[in-house]
Short mmCIF file of C-alpha atoms and ligand atoms in Angstrom, two decimals:
data_model
loop_
_atom_site.label_atom_id
_atom_site.label_comp_id
_atom_site.label_asym_id
_atom_site.label_seq_id
_atom_site.Cartn_x
_atom_site.Cartn_y
_atom_site.Cartn_z
CA THR H 28 -12.61 -44.74 -25.30
CA TRP H 29 -13.36 -43.13 -21.98
CA ALA H 30 -12.14 -39.77 -23.32
CA GLN H 31 -15.29 -39.24 -25.36
CA PHE H 32 -17.34 -39.10 -22.16
CA GLU H 33 -15.10 -36.52 -20.60
CA GLN H 34 -16.62 -33.09 -20.41
CA LYS H 35 -15.72 -29.69 -19.12
CA PRO H 36 -18.04 -28.27 -16.44
CA PRO H 37 -20.79 -26.01 -17.89
CA THR H 38 -19.89 -22.38 -18.54
CA VAL H 39 -21.95 -19.47 -17.24
CA SER H 40 -23.13 -17.41 -20.23
CA TYR H 41 -21.99 -13.82 -20.46
CA TYR H 42 -22.51 -10.82 -22.71
CA VAL H 43 -19.19 -9.00 -22.69
CA PRO H 44 -16.33 -10.98 -24.22
CA PHE H 45 -13.16 -11.22 -22.12
CA ILE H 46 -14.64 -9.47 -19.09
CA GLY H 47 -17.23 -12.23 -18.80
CA SER H 48 -19.09 -12.48 -15.48
CA MET H 49 -16.56 -10.38 -13.58
CA ILE H 50 -18.95 -7.53 -12.70
CA GLU H 51 -21.78 -9.72 -11.44
CA PHE H 52 -19.35 -11.91 -9.50
CA GLY H 53 -17.55 -8.89 -8.04
CA ILE H 54 -20.69 -7.16 -6.75
CA ASN H 55 -21.96 -10.15 -4.79
CA PRO H 56 -20.05 -13.41 -5.25
CA ILE H 57 -22.34 -15.37 -2.93
CA LYS H 58 -25.48 -14.39 -4.83
CA PHE H 59 -23.73 -15.15 -8.13
CA ILE H 60 -22.58 -18.59 -6.98
CA ARG H 61 -25.96 -19.57 -5.48
CA LYS H 62 -27.80 -18.54 -8.62
CA ASN H 63 -25.49 -20.56 -10.87
CA GLN H 64 -25.43 -23.52 -8.50
CA LYS H 65 -29.22 -23.77 -9.03
CA ILE H 66 -28.79 -23.67 -12.80
CA HIS H 67 -25.62 -25.72 -13.33
CA GLY H 68 -25.04 -27.78 -10.17
CA ASN H 69 -22.01 -27.81 -7.90
CA PHE H 70 -19.37 -27.34 -10.60
CA PHE H 71 -19.43 -24.58 -13.21
CA THR H 72 -17.00 -22.26 -14.96
CA PHE H 73 -17.22 -18.52 -15.50
CA LEU H 74 -14.99 -16.11 -17.38
CA MET H 75 -13.29 -13.21 -15.65
CA PHE H 76 -10.86 -11.02 -17.57
CA GLY H 77 -9.88 -13.86 -19.83
CA ARG H 78 -9.37 -16.28 -16.94
CA ARG H 79 -11.44 -19.41 -16.65
CA MET H 80 -12.61 -19.83 -13.06
CA THR H 81 -14.30 -23.10 -12.09
CA VAL H 82 -16.45 -22.80 -8.98
CA CYS H 83 -16.69 -25.99 -6.90
CA VAL H 84 -19.29 -25.92 -4.14
CA ASP H 85 -21.15 -27.97 -1.56
CA ILE H 86 -19.39 -30.75 0.32
CA ASP H 87 -18.11 -32.45 -2.86
CA GLY H 88 -16.76 -29.16 -4.19
CA ASN H 89 -14.99 -28.27 -0.93
CA ASP H 90 -13.45 -31.73 -0.73
CA PHE H 91 -12.33 -31.63 -4.36
CA VAL H 92 -10.55 -28.25 -4.05
CA PHE H 93 -9.01 -28.76 -0.60
CA ASN H 94 -7.82 -32.31 -1.18
CA ALA H 95 -6.87 -32.22 -4.87
CA LYS H 96 -3.52 -33.79 -5.72
CA HIS H 97 -0.72 -31.27 -5.53
CA SER H 98 0.71 -32.52 -8.83
CA CYS H 99 -2.48 -31.25 -10.58
CA VAL H 100 -3.66 -28.32 -8.50
CA THR H 101 -1.58 -25.76 -6.58
CA ALA H 102 -2.16 -22.76 -4.33
CA GLU H 103 1.23 -21.23 -5.03
CA ASP H 104 0.44 -20.76 -8.74
CA ALA H 105 -2.83 -19.05 -7.81
CA TYR H 106 -1.59 -16.83 -4.97
CA ASN H 107 2.12 -16.03 -5.37
CA SER H 108 1.74 -12.99 -7.64
CA LEU H 109 -0.56 -11.49 -5.02
CA THR H 110 1.40 -12.39 -1.91
CA LYS H 111 5.03 -12.06 -2.97
CA PRO H 112 5.09 -8.23 -3.01
CA VAL H 113 3.63 -8.29 0.52
CA PHE H 114 5.29 -11.27 2.25
CA GLY H 115 8.60 -11.04 0.33
CA GLU H 116 10.65 -13.93 -1.01
CA GLY H 117 11.40 -17.35 0.42
CA VAL H 118 8.22 -17.98 2.40
CA VAL H 119 4.70 -19.39 2.01
CA TYR H 120 3.80 -19.40 -1.73
CA ASP H 121 7.26 -18.37 -2.92
CA VAL H 122 8.69 -21.80 -2.06
CA PRO H 123 7.84 -25.38 -3.11
CA ASN H 124 4.87 -26.79 -1.22
CA SER H 125 7.06 -29.17 0.80
CA VAL H 126 8.94 -26.15 2.21
CA LEU H 127 5.67 -24.42 3.13
CA MET H 128 4.65 -27.57 5.02
CA GLU H 129 7.88 -27.32 7.05
CA GLN H 130 7.36 -23.60 7.63
CA LYS H 131 3.85 -24.27 8.93
CA ARG H 132 5.32 -26.79 11.37
CA MET H 133 7.74 -24.07 12.58
CA VAL H 134 4.87 -21.65 13.15
CA LYS H 135 3.05 -24.26 15.23
CA ALA H 136 5.84 -23.99 17.80
CA GLY H 137 4.76 -20.40 18.49
CA LEU H 138 1.13 -21.51 18.87
CA SER H 139 1.59 -24.01 21.69
CA ILE H 140 -0.61 -24.14 24.78
CA GLU H 141 2.35 -22.84 26.78
CA ASN H 142 2.46 -19.83 24.47
CA PHE H 143 -1.32 -19.28 24.71
CA ARG H 144 -0.99 -19.17 28.50
CA ALA H 145 1.46 -16.29 28.10
CA TYR H 146 -0.65 -14.57 25.42
CA ILE H 147 -3.93 -14.29 27.37
CA PRO H 148 -2.71 -11.68 29.92
CA ILE H 149 -1.20 -9.70 27.02
CA PHE H 150 -4.51 -9.76 25.13
CA ILE H 151 -6.27 -8.43 28.23
CA GLN H 152 -3.69 -5.76 28.89
CA GLU H 153 -3.83 -4.52 25.27
CA VAL H 154 -7.63 -4.39 25.15
CA ASN H 155 -7.85 -2.57 28.48
CA GLN H 156 -5.20 -0.11 27.36
CA TYR H 157 -7.04 0.60 24.11
CA ILE H 158 -10.37 1.11 25.88
CA ASP H 159 -8.93 3.36 28.57
CA LYS H 160 -7.45 5.55 25.87
CA HIS H 161 -10.26 5.62 23.30
CA TRP H 162 -13.62 4.67 24.84
CA THR H 163 -13.41 7.23 27.58
CA GLU H 164 -17.04 8.34 27.93
CA SER H 165 -19.58 6.51 30.08
CA GLU H 166 -21.47 5.92 26.86
CA GLY H 167 -20.89 6.71 23.21
CA THR H 168 -20.84 5.60 19.58
CA VAL H 169 -17.74 4.13 17.97
CA ASP H 170 -16.67 2.79 14.61
CA LEU H 171 -16.47 -0.78 15.83
CA LEU H 172 -14.49 -2.17 12.89
CA GLN H 173 -11.85 0.48 13.36
CA SER H 174 -11.60 -0.06 17.12
CA ILE H 175 -11.50 -3.84 16.86
CA SER H 176 -8.94 -3.71 14.03
CA GLU H 177 -6.63 -1.72 16.29
CA MET H 178 -7.14 -4.14 19.18
CA ILE H 179 -6.28 -7.03 16.84
CA ILE H 180 -3.11 -5.30 15.56
CA MET H 181 -1.97 -4.58 19.12
CA THR H 182 -2.70 -8.05 20.51
CA ALA H 183 -1.28 -9.88 17.48
CA SER H 184 1.84 -7.73 17.19
CA HIS H 185 2.60 -8.03 20.89
CA THR H 186 2.28 -11.83 20.99
CA LEU H 187 3.62 -12.74 17.55
CA LEU H 188 6.28 -10.11 16.89
CA GLY H 189 7.19 -9.51 20.53
CA PRO H 190 7.24 -6.49 22.86
CA GLU H 191 10.10 -4.71 21.06
CA ILE H 192 8.24 -4.35 17.75
CA ARG H 193 4.92 -3.78 19.54
CA SER H 194 6.49 -0.74 21.23
CA LYS H 195 7.47 0.64 17.82
CA LEU H 196 3.91 0.47 16.48
CA HIS H 197 3.26 4.14 17.07
CA GLU H 198 6.59 5.02 15.45
CA GLY H 199 5.21 4.30 12.02
CA VAL H 200 5.27 0.51 11.96
CA ALA H 201 1.47 0.51 11.84
CA ASP H 202 1.60 2.76 8.74
CA LEU H 203 3.98 0.31 7.09
CA TYR H 204 1.47 -2.50 7.67
CA HIS H 205 -1.27 -0.40 6.12
CA THR H 206 0.85 0.24 3.04
CA LEU H 207 1.51 -3.47 2.60
CA ASP H 208 -2.11 -4.19 3.20
CA SER H 209 -3.20 -1.92 0.37
CA CYS H 210 -1.69 -4.47 -2.02
CA PHE H 211 -4.11 -7.13 -0.85
CA THR H 212 -6.98 -6.31 -3.15
CA PRO H 213 -8.61 -8.30 -5.91
CA ILE H 214 -7.21 -5.84 -8.44
CA HIS H 215 -3.72 -7.18 -7.80
CA PHE H 216 -4.93 -10.68 -8.55
CA LEU H 217 -6.61 -9.65 -11.77
CA PHE H 218 -3.86 -7.40 -13.06
CA GLU H 219 -0.69 -9.02 -11.84
CA TRP H 220 1.05 -7.78 -15.00
CA LEU H 221 0.23 -4.10 -14.35
CA PRO H 222 2.95 -1.98 -12.73
CA LEU H 223 0.57 -0.63 -10.10
CA PRO H 224 1.99 2.14 -7.91
CA SER H 225 1.09 0.17 -4.78
CA TYR H 226 3.72 -2.44 -5.76
CA TYR H 227 6.36 0.25 -5.54
CA SER H 228 5.24 1.51 -2.13
CA SER H 229 4.76 -2.03 -0.84
CA GLY H 230 8.35 -2.80 -1.84
CA LYS H 231 9.58 0.18 0.15
CA ALA H 232 7.35 -0.62 3.15
CA HIS H 233 8.53 -4.21 3.06
CA ASP H 234 12.21 -3.19 3.04
CA GLU H 235 11.64 -0.84 5.96
CA LEU H 236 9.88 -3.54 8.01
CA ASP H 237 12.70 -5.96 7.13
CA ARG H 238 15.18 -3.45 8.52
CA ILE H 239 13.22 -3.00 11.78
CA PHE H 240 12.76 -6.77 12.25
CA GLY H 241 16.45 -7.29 11.42
CA THR H 242 17.53 -4.91 14.19
CA VAL H 243 15.29 -6.57 16.77
CA ILE H 244 16.41 -10.07 15.77
CA ALA H 245 20.08 -9.07 15.92
CA GLU H 246 19.52 -7.56 19.37
CA ARG H 247 17.87 -10.78 20.58
CA ARG H 248 20.71 -12.87 19.16
CA LYS H 249 23.15 -10.85 21.29
CA HIS H 250 21.24 -11.72 24.48
CA THR H 251 20.73 -15.42 23.93
CA GLY H 252 20.09 -16.09 27.63
CA GLU H 253 16.81 -14.16 27.63
CA LYS H 254 13.85 -16.34 26.69
CA HIS H 255 10.78 -14.70 25.16
CA ILE H 256 7.51 -16.55 24.76
CA ASP H 257 6.36 -15.31 21.38
CA MET H 258 6.29 -16.25 17.69
CA LEU H 259 9.50 -14.34 16.95
CA ASP H 260 11.47 -16.52 19.37
CA ALA H 261 9.80 -19.70 18.09
CA LEU H 262 10.78 -18.89 14.50
CA MET H 263 14.33 -17.80 15.43
CA GLU H 264 14.83 -21.19 17.08
CA SER H 265 13.25 -23.27 14.34
CA ARG H 266 15.04 -25.52 11.86
CA TYR H 267 14.23 -27.32 8.65
CA LYS H 268 14.46 -31.12 8.66
CA ASN H 269 17.96 -30.84 7.15
CA GLY H 270 19.11 -28.83 10.17
CA GLU H 271 19.20 -25.42 8.41
CA PRO H 272 17.69 -22.55 10.43
CA LEU H 273 15.18 -20.12 8.96
CA SER H 274 17.30 -17.11 7.88
CA ASP H 275 16.67 -13.84 9.73
CA LYS H 276 15.18 -12.36 6.58
CA HIS H 277 12.78 -15.28 6.23
CA VAL H 278 11.83 -15.01 9.92
CA GLY H 279 10.77 -11.43 9.21
CA ASN H 280 8.90 -12.39 6.04
CA MET H 281 7.04 -15.19 7.87
CA LEU H 282 5.99 -12.74 10.59
CA ILE H 283 4.60 -10.34 7.99
CA ALA H 284 2.71 -13.22 6.38
CA LEU H 285 1.24 -14.30 9.73
CA LEU H 286 0.13 -10.80 10.62
CA MET H 287 -1.55 -10.41 7.25
CA ALA H 288 -3.24 -13.82 7.54
CA GLY H 289 -4.63 -13.05 10.98
CA GLN H 290 -5.45 -9.35 10.84
CA HIS H 291 -8.58 -8.81 8.76
CA THR H 292 -9.87 -12.34 9.29
CA SER H 293 -9.89 -11.99 13.09
CA ALA H 294 -10.94 -8.32 13.05
CA ALA H 295 -13.92 -9.08 10.79
CA THR H 296 -14.95 -12.08 12.93
CA THR H 297 -14.72 -10.18 16.22
CA THR H 298 -16.64 -7.23 14.79
CA TRP H 299 -19.45 -9.39 13.36
CA ALA H 300 -19.61 -11.31 16.64
CA LEU H 301 -20.02 -8.11 18.66
CA LEU H 302 -22.58 -6.66 16.26
CA ASN H 303 -24.65 -9.82 16.60
CA LEU H 304 -24.25 -9.77 20.38
CA ALA H 305 -25.38 -6.14 20.36
CA ALA H 306 -28.53 -7.26 18.53
CA ASN H 307 -29.09 -10.28 20.83
CA PRO H 308 -28.93 -9.27 24.52
CA ASP H 309 -30.22 -12.71 25.56
CA VAL H 310 -26.99 -14.30 24.28
CA VAL H 311 -24.96 -11.68 26.15
CA ASN H 312 -26.83 -12.58 29.34
CA GLU H 313 -26.10 -16.27 28.78
CA ALA H 314 -22.40 -15.58 28.29
CA ARG H 315 -22.26 -13.47 31.46
CA ALA H 316 -24.23 -16.02 33.47
CA GLU H 317 -21.84 -18.75 32.37
CA ASN H 318 -18.81 -16.71 33.42
CA GLU H 319 -20.32 -15.74 36.75
CA ALA H 320 -21.11 -19.38 37.48
CA LYS H 321 -17.56 -20.33 36.57
CA PHE H 322 -15.89 -17.68 38.76
CA GLY H 323 -18.50 -17.86 41.51
CA HIS H 324 -19.27 -14.15 41.80
CA LYS H 325 -20.86 -11.27 39.96
CA LEU H 326 -18.68 -9.71 37.26
CA GLY H 327 -18.61 -6.01 36.44
CA ALA H 328 -16.59 -3.42 34.56
CA LYS H 329 -13.68 -3.72 36.98
CA SER H 330 -14.27 -6.92 38.88
CA PHE H 331 -13.52 -9.62 36.36
CA PRO H 332 -10.67 -12.07 36.91
CA GLU H 333 -7.96 -12.89 34.42
CA PRO H 334 -9.04 -16.21 32.92
CA SER H 335 -6.60 -19.07 32.54
CA TYR H 336 -6.14 -20.85 29.21
CA GLU H 337 -8.51 -23.58 30.48
CA ASP H 338 -11.13 -20.97 31.44
CA VAL H 339 -11.03 -19.42 27.97
CA LYS H 340 -11.26 -22.83 26.33
CA ASP H 341 -14.34 -23.56 28.49
CA PHE H 342 -16.26 -20.38 27.64
CA VAL H 343 -18.93 -22.42 25.86
CA VAL H 344 -21.30 -19.57 25.00
CA LEU H 345 -18.50 -17.44 23.56
CA ASP H 346 -17.19 -20.47 21.69
CA ASN H 347 -20.59 -20.96 20.09
CA VAL H 348 -20.73 -17.24 19.33
CA VAL H 349 -17.44 -17.37 17.40
CA ARG H 350 -18.34 -20.63 15.62
CA GLU H 351 -21.73 -19.32 14.57
CA THR H 352 -20.30 -16.01 13.43
CA LEU H 353 -17.75 -17.83 11.28
CA ARG H 354 -20.50 -20.02 9.80
CA ILE H 355 -22.59 -17.16 8.39
CA ARG H 356 -19.89 -14.48 8.11
CA SER H 357 -16.80 -16.46 7.06
CA PRO H 358 -14.25 -13.76 6.27
CA LEU H 359 -12.68 -15.76 3.43
CA ILE H 360 -15.32 -16.80 0.91
CA GLU H 361 -13.22 -17.62 -2.15
CA LEU H 362 -10.22 -19.90 -1.84
CA MET H 363 -8.34 -20.41 -5.02
CA ARG H 364 -6.07 -22.91 -6.71
CA LYS H 365 -4.58 -23.10 -10.21
CA VAL H 366 -4.88 -26.26 -12.28
CA VAL H 367 -1.43 -27.16 -13.60
CA LYS H 368 -2.33 -30.60 -15.04
CA PRO H 369 -5.83 -31.64 -16.23
CA VAL H 370 -7.76 -32.96 -13.26
CA ALA H 371 -10.90 -35.10 -13.09
CA ILE H 372 -13.63 -34.27 -10.55
CA PRO H 373 -14.45 -37.50 -8.70
CA ASN H 374 -17.90 -39.03 -9.32
CA THR H 375 -18.56 -36.80 -12.34
CA ASN H 376 -17.37 -36.99 -15.94
CA TYR H 377 -15.92 -33.51 -15.70
CA VAL H 378 -12.26 -32.84 -16.36
CA ILE H 379 -10.86 -29.39 -15.68
CA PRO H 380 -8.16 -28.33 -18.13
CA ALA H 381 -4.75 -26.97 -17.13
CA GLY H 382 -4.72 -23.19 -16.86
CA ASN H 383 -8.14 -22.93 -15.17
CA TYR H 384 -8.48 -21.63 -11.67
CA ILE H 385 -10.70 -23.52 -9.24
CA ILE H 386 -12.54 -21.77 -6.42
CA ALA H 387 -13.89 -23.26 -3.20
CA SER H 388 -16.52 -21.27 -1.33
CA PRO H 389 -17.32 -23.12 1.90
CA ILE H 390 -19.78 -20.42 2.98
CA ILE H 391 -22.17 -21.81 0.35
CA SER H 392 -22.54 -25.12 2.24
CA SER H 393 -22.35 -23.53 5.69
CA THR H 394 -25.40 -21.37 4.89
CA ASP H 395 -27.33 -24.07 3.02
CA GLU H 396 -30.75 -25.02 4.43
CA LYS H 397 -29.88 -28.62 3.57
CA TYR H 398 -27.47 -28.60 6.53
CA TYR H 399 -28.76 -25.93 8.92
CA LYS H 400 -32.27 -24.86 9.85
CA ALA H 401 -32.83 -21.11 9.44
CA ALA H 402 -29.39 -21.19 7.85
CA GLU H 403 -28.95 -17.42 7.47
CA ASP H 404 -29.89 -16.69 11.10
CA TRP H 405 -27.28 -16.15 13.81
CA VAL H 406 -28.18 -18.76 16.46
CA PRO H 407 -25.11 -19.66 18.57
CA SER H 408 -27.06 -22.19 20.64
CA ARG H 409 -27.44 -24.43 17.58
CA TRP H 410 -23.87 -25.59 18.36
CA ASN H 411 -25.06 -26.96 21.75
CA THR H 412 -27.20 -29.61 20.19
CA ALA H 413 -26.76 -32.78 18.22
CA GLU H 414 -26.43 -30.69 15.09
CA LYS H 415 -22.81 -30.07 15.97
CA GLU H 416 -22.09 -33.75 16.44
CA ASP H 417 -23.85 -34.64 13.22
CA SER H 418 -22.38 -31.97 11.06
CA MET H 419 -18.88 -31.73 12.41
CA ASP H 420 -16.86 -34.72 11.44
CA LYS H 421 -14.24 -35.04 14.15
CA ALA H 422 -11.85 -36.95 11.92
CA THR H 423 -8.99 -34.66 11.04
CA THR H 424 -7.18 -33.95 7.85
CA ASP H 425 -3.92 -33.76 9.68
CA TYR H 426 -0.80 -33.20 7.61
CA GLY H 427 1.46 -33.30 10.62
CA PHE H 428 0.64 -29.97 12.20
CA GLY H 429 -2.40 -30.94 14.20
CA ALA H 430 -5.48 -29.70 12.38
CA THR H 431 -8.17 -30.05 14.98
CA THR H 432 -11.81 -29.83 14.25
CA THR H 433 -12.89 -30.51 10.73
CA SER H 434 -12.36 -32.84 7.81
CA ALA H 435 -12.97 -31.57 4.31
CA ARG H 436 -16.47 -33.11 4.38
CA SER H 437 -17.95 -30.89 7.07
CA PRO H 438 -20.40 -28.30 5.64
CA THR H 439 -18.77 -25.58 7.78
CA LEU H 440 -15.10 -24.96 6.91
CA PRO H 441 -14.22 -21.35 7.71
CA PHE H 442 -10.55 -22.35 8.14
CA GLY H 443 -10.35 -24.46 5.00
CA ALA H 444 -9.08 -28.05 4.97
CA GLY H 445 -6.27 -30.16 3.63
CA ARG H 446 -2.64 -29.14 3.19
CA HIS H 447 -3.41 -25.40 3.18
CA ARG H 448 -5.68 -25.49 6.20
CA CYS H 449 -5.34 -22.59 8.63
CA ILE H 450 -2.91 -23.09 11.50
CA GLY H 451 -4.11 -19.92 13.25
CA GLU H 452 -7.52 -21.31 14.26
CA GLN H 453 -6.74 -21.91 17.94
CA PHE H 454 -4.88 -18.60 18.22
CA ALA H 455 -7.86 -16.81 16.66
CA TYR H 456 -10.35 -18.51 19.01
CA VAL H 457 -8.30 -17.67 22.13
CA GLN H 458 -7.71 -14.09 20.97
CA ILE H 459 -11.31 -13.40 19.94
CA LYS H 460 -12.89 -15.06 22.99
CA THR H 461 -10.58 -13.16 25.35
CA ILE H 462 -11.36 -9.84 23.66
CA LEU H 463 -15.12 -10.55 23.82
CA TYR H 464 -14.82 -11.55 27.49
CA VAL H 465 -13.21 -8.22 28.43
CA LEU H 466 -15.59 -6.13 26.32
CA LEU H 467 -18.76 -7.85 27.60
CA ASN H 468 -17.63 -7.37 31.19
CA ARG H 469 -16.88 -3.70 30.72
CA PHE H 470 -19.74 -2.61 28.42
CA ASP H 471 -23.26 -3.12 27.19
CA PHE H 472 -23.53 -2.80 23.43
CA SER H 473 -26.37 -1.89 21.10
CA LEU H 474 -26.57 -1.30 17.36
CA ASP H 475 -26.64 2.28 16.17
CA PRO H 476 -30.39 2.89 15.66
CA LYS H 477 -29.86 4.55 12.29
CA ARG H 478 -27.26 2.19 10.81
CA GLY H 479 -28.62 -1.06 12.24
CA MET H 480 -26.83 -4.25 11.19
CA PRO H 481 -24.36 -3.48 8.37
CA GLU H 482 -24.40 -5.26 5.03
CA ARG H 483 -21.37 -7.16 3.77
CA ASN H 484 -18.74 -5.42 1.68
CA TYR H 485 -17.22 -7.75 -0.94
CA GLN H 486 -14.70 -5.29 -2.39
CA SER H 487 -11.72 -6.49 -0.35
CA MET H 488 -10.12 -9.94 -0.14
CA VAL H 489 -11.64 -10.39 3.32
CA VAL H 490 -15.38 -9.79 3.59
CA LEU H 491 -15.89 -6.90 6.04
CA PRO H 492 -19.01 -5.19 7.40
CA GLU H 493 -19.84 -2.14 5.26
CA GLY H 494 -18.58 0.97 7.02
CA PRO H 495 -19.01 3.08 8.97
CA VAL H 496 -19.69 0.24 11.42
CA LEU H 497 -21.36 2.28 14.12
CA CYS H 498 -22.06 0.66 17.46
CA ARG H 499 -23.10 2.08 20.83
CA TYR H 500 -21.31 1.21 24.06
CA LYS H 501 -22.37 1.92 27.62
CA ARG H 502 -20.08 1.35 30.58
CA ARG H 503 -21.35 -1.20 33.10
CA ALA H 504 -21.29 -0.84 36.86
CA ASP H 505 -18.08 -1.89 38.57
C1 HEM Y 12 -4.88 -20.56 6.00
C2 HEM Y 12 -9.05 -18.63 7.59
C3 HEM Y 12 -6.70 -16.60 11.33
C4 HEM Y 12 -2.49 -18.21 9.54
C5 HEM Y 12 -6.20 -20.21 6.11
C6 HEM Y 12 -7.25 -20.66 5.22
C7 HEM Y 12 -8.41 -20.12 5.67
C8 HEM Y 12 -8.11 -19.32 6.84
C9 HEM Y 12 -9.80 -20.31 5.05
C10 HEM Y 12 -7.07 -21.59 4.01
C11 HEM Y 12 -6.64 -20.84 2.78
C12 HEM Y 12 -6.71 -21.66 1.51
O1 HEM Y 12 -7.05 -22.84 1.54
O2 HEM Y 12 -6.42 -21.12 0.42
C13 HEM Y 12 -8.76 -17.93 8.75
C14 HEM Y 12 -9.77 -17.30 9.59
C15 HEM Y 12 -9.11 -16.72 10.64
C16 HEM Y 12 -7.69 -17.00 10.46
C17 HEM Y 12 -11.27 -17.30 9.31
C18 HEM Y 12 -9.62 -15.96 11.83
C19 HEM Y 12 -10.86 -15.98 12.28
C20 HEM Y 12 -5.35 -16.86 11.17
C21 HEM Y 12 -4.32 -16.46 12.09
C22 HEM Y 12 -3.13 -16.90 11.58
C23 HEM Y 12 -3.43 -17.60 10.34
C24 HEM Y 12 -4.56 -15.68 13.40
C25 HEM Y 12 -1.74 -16.76 12.14
C26 HEM Y 12 -1.43 -16.67 13.40
C27 HEM Y 12 -2.77 -19.01 8.45
C28 HEM Y 12 -1.78 -19.76 7.71
C29 HEM Y 12 -2.47 -20.46 6.71
C30 HEM Y 12 -3.87 -20.09 6.84
C31 HEM Y 12 -0.29 -19.80 7.99
C32 HEM Y 12 -1.88 -21.47 5.73
C33 HEM Y 12 -1.77 -21.01 4.32
C34 HEM Y 12 -1.44 -22.18 3.41
O3 HEM Y 12 -1.05 -23.27 3.85
O4 HEM Y 12 -1.56 -22.00 2.19
N1 HEM Y 12 -6.75 -19.40 7.08
N2 HEM Y 12 -7.53 -17.73 9.31
N3 HEM Y 12 -4.78 -17.56 10.13
N4 HEM Y 12 -4.02 -19.22 7.90
FE1 HEM Y 12 -5.77 -18.56 8.65
#
């Protein structure tokens, strides 16, 4: 029978029972995966604290994980223990997949082009406000990750949660986010059964945020005539197919989930982009020249116009900068699913048993020399050439909420693919490009001569530059 040909993917050998390859994987997952890809091919299993993790890489691996049948492979079984204490109940991975699909459609309403038009001036206002308060010298050194993280919190909170909650940020709301955030570490994935103290504080922080959101929502419901263009309004108005609205509590929980999804991912991307710009003044000059040509005059620290949505979309150099940064510094490098029914890997004789986890790591293909010349180098202009047309399959994996750029068979998938694909991509591009536009008009940047370009830190769920991320800024002429 066919069954006798069925095999499990090869297992990475290890010395310490139970713990398995956990230490080597934890220190540098990319190095670990590349090494074992050479030995075992694109599919292999390693042991981590008694869990069997099957890594699936290259284009076939990405496609297998992102497009696996939901009856065999689920994200909710892999992620819910990690996300439920943070997001709360009734949203994202705490509901059947069909409900998540509807919730993603609801979120899309707050990410319309009409909304982006309203968000751009808010992004600019928030960045200017932050700079005027914190980067006050004519030149200086800052912790760039810290500064950018704050700009991302301010811009995201203002446009997603609305001006009321944004104005409460300094009244402790920001601390509540940080508390929730502290739950988002690999340790909570590995030890979901441990009563870690952070679960207790995250529960309290969550309840407190729920209360604040509840008050704001109730206030808005009293003044139904006032229209706000933000995610809060979009979610308050949204309905399931059966006509039921999203409850106020679930509106709040969705907002927390969205903030968490977009915070470190966008902060890391913006920071890496600026660090690379600081190291490549020629690219900065190209970006400025493009903008000056577009607006027809010289731009300086004060004399830069507010771009329209179309302008931001057309910032080609900055677009390439973000795309290239995401290719080599994808913030999410391990995307996980749990196998709930044995599943065969197409075009192999491997079958993965129920109970295993599978991991996609699209950064492995997006930094593979097979697909990109000088694959580890940051070269934004590579996206100007045919390479983009060849490598980026324009066909979409669209599950009804308008995925835009990539199918699961593109080598570069920083936003994933398939039913769990990111819906924040366009928001992130508009937000990051607008922030870069303001910063490049107001300052010249250079790397701190002692620190240079930081290494990657793999200890958190989102890969961040190793701190302190020192960067020098120098105010430009008006
Ligand atoms: C899903 C990356 C920004 C909301 C994802 C996934 C990736 C990703 C790789 C797929 C996860 C998986 O398959 O397991 C990024 C990157 C970002 C970013 C690199 C910034 C540069 C945002 C923002 C938002 C957001 C700003 C919200 C406004 C979501 C949501 C999902 C998602 C709702 C769907 C989760 C699911 O269906 O399971 N993101 N994201 N993301 N992201 Fe993003």
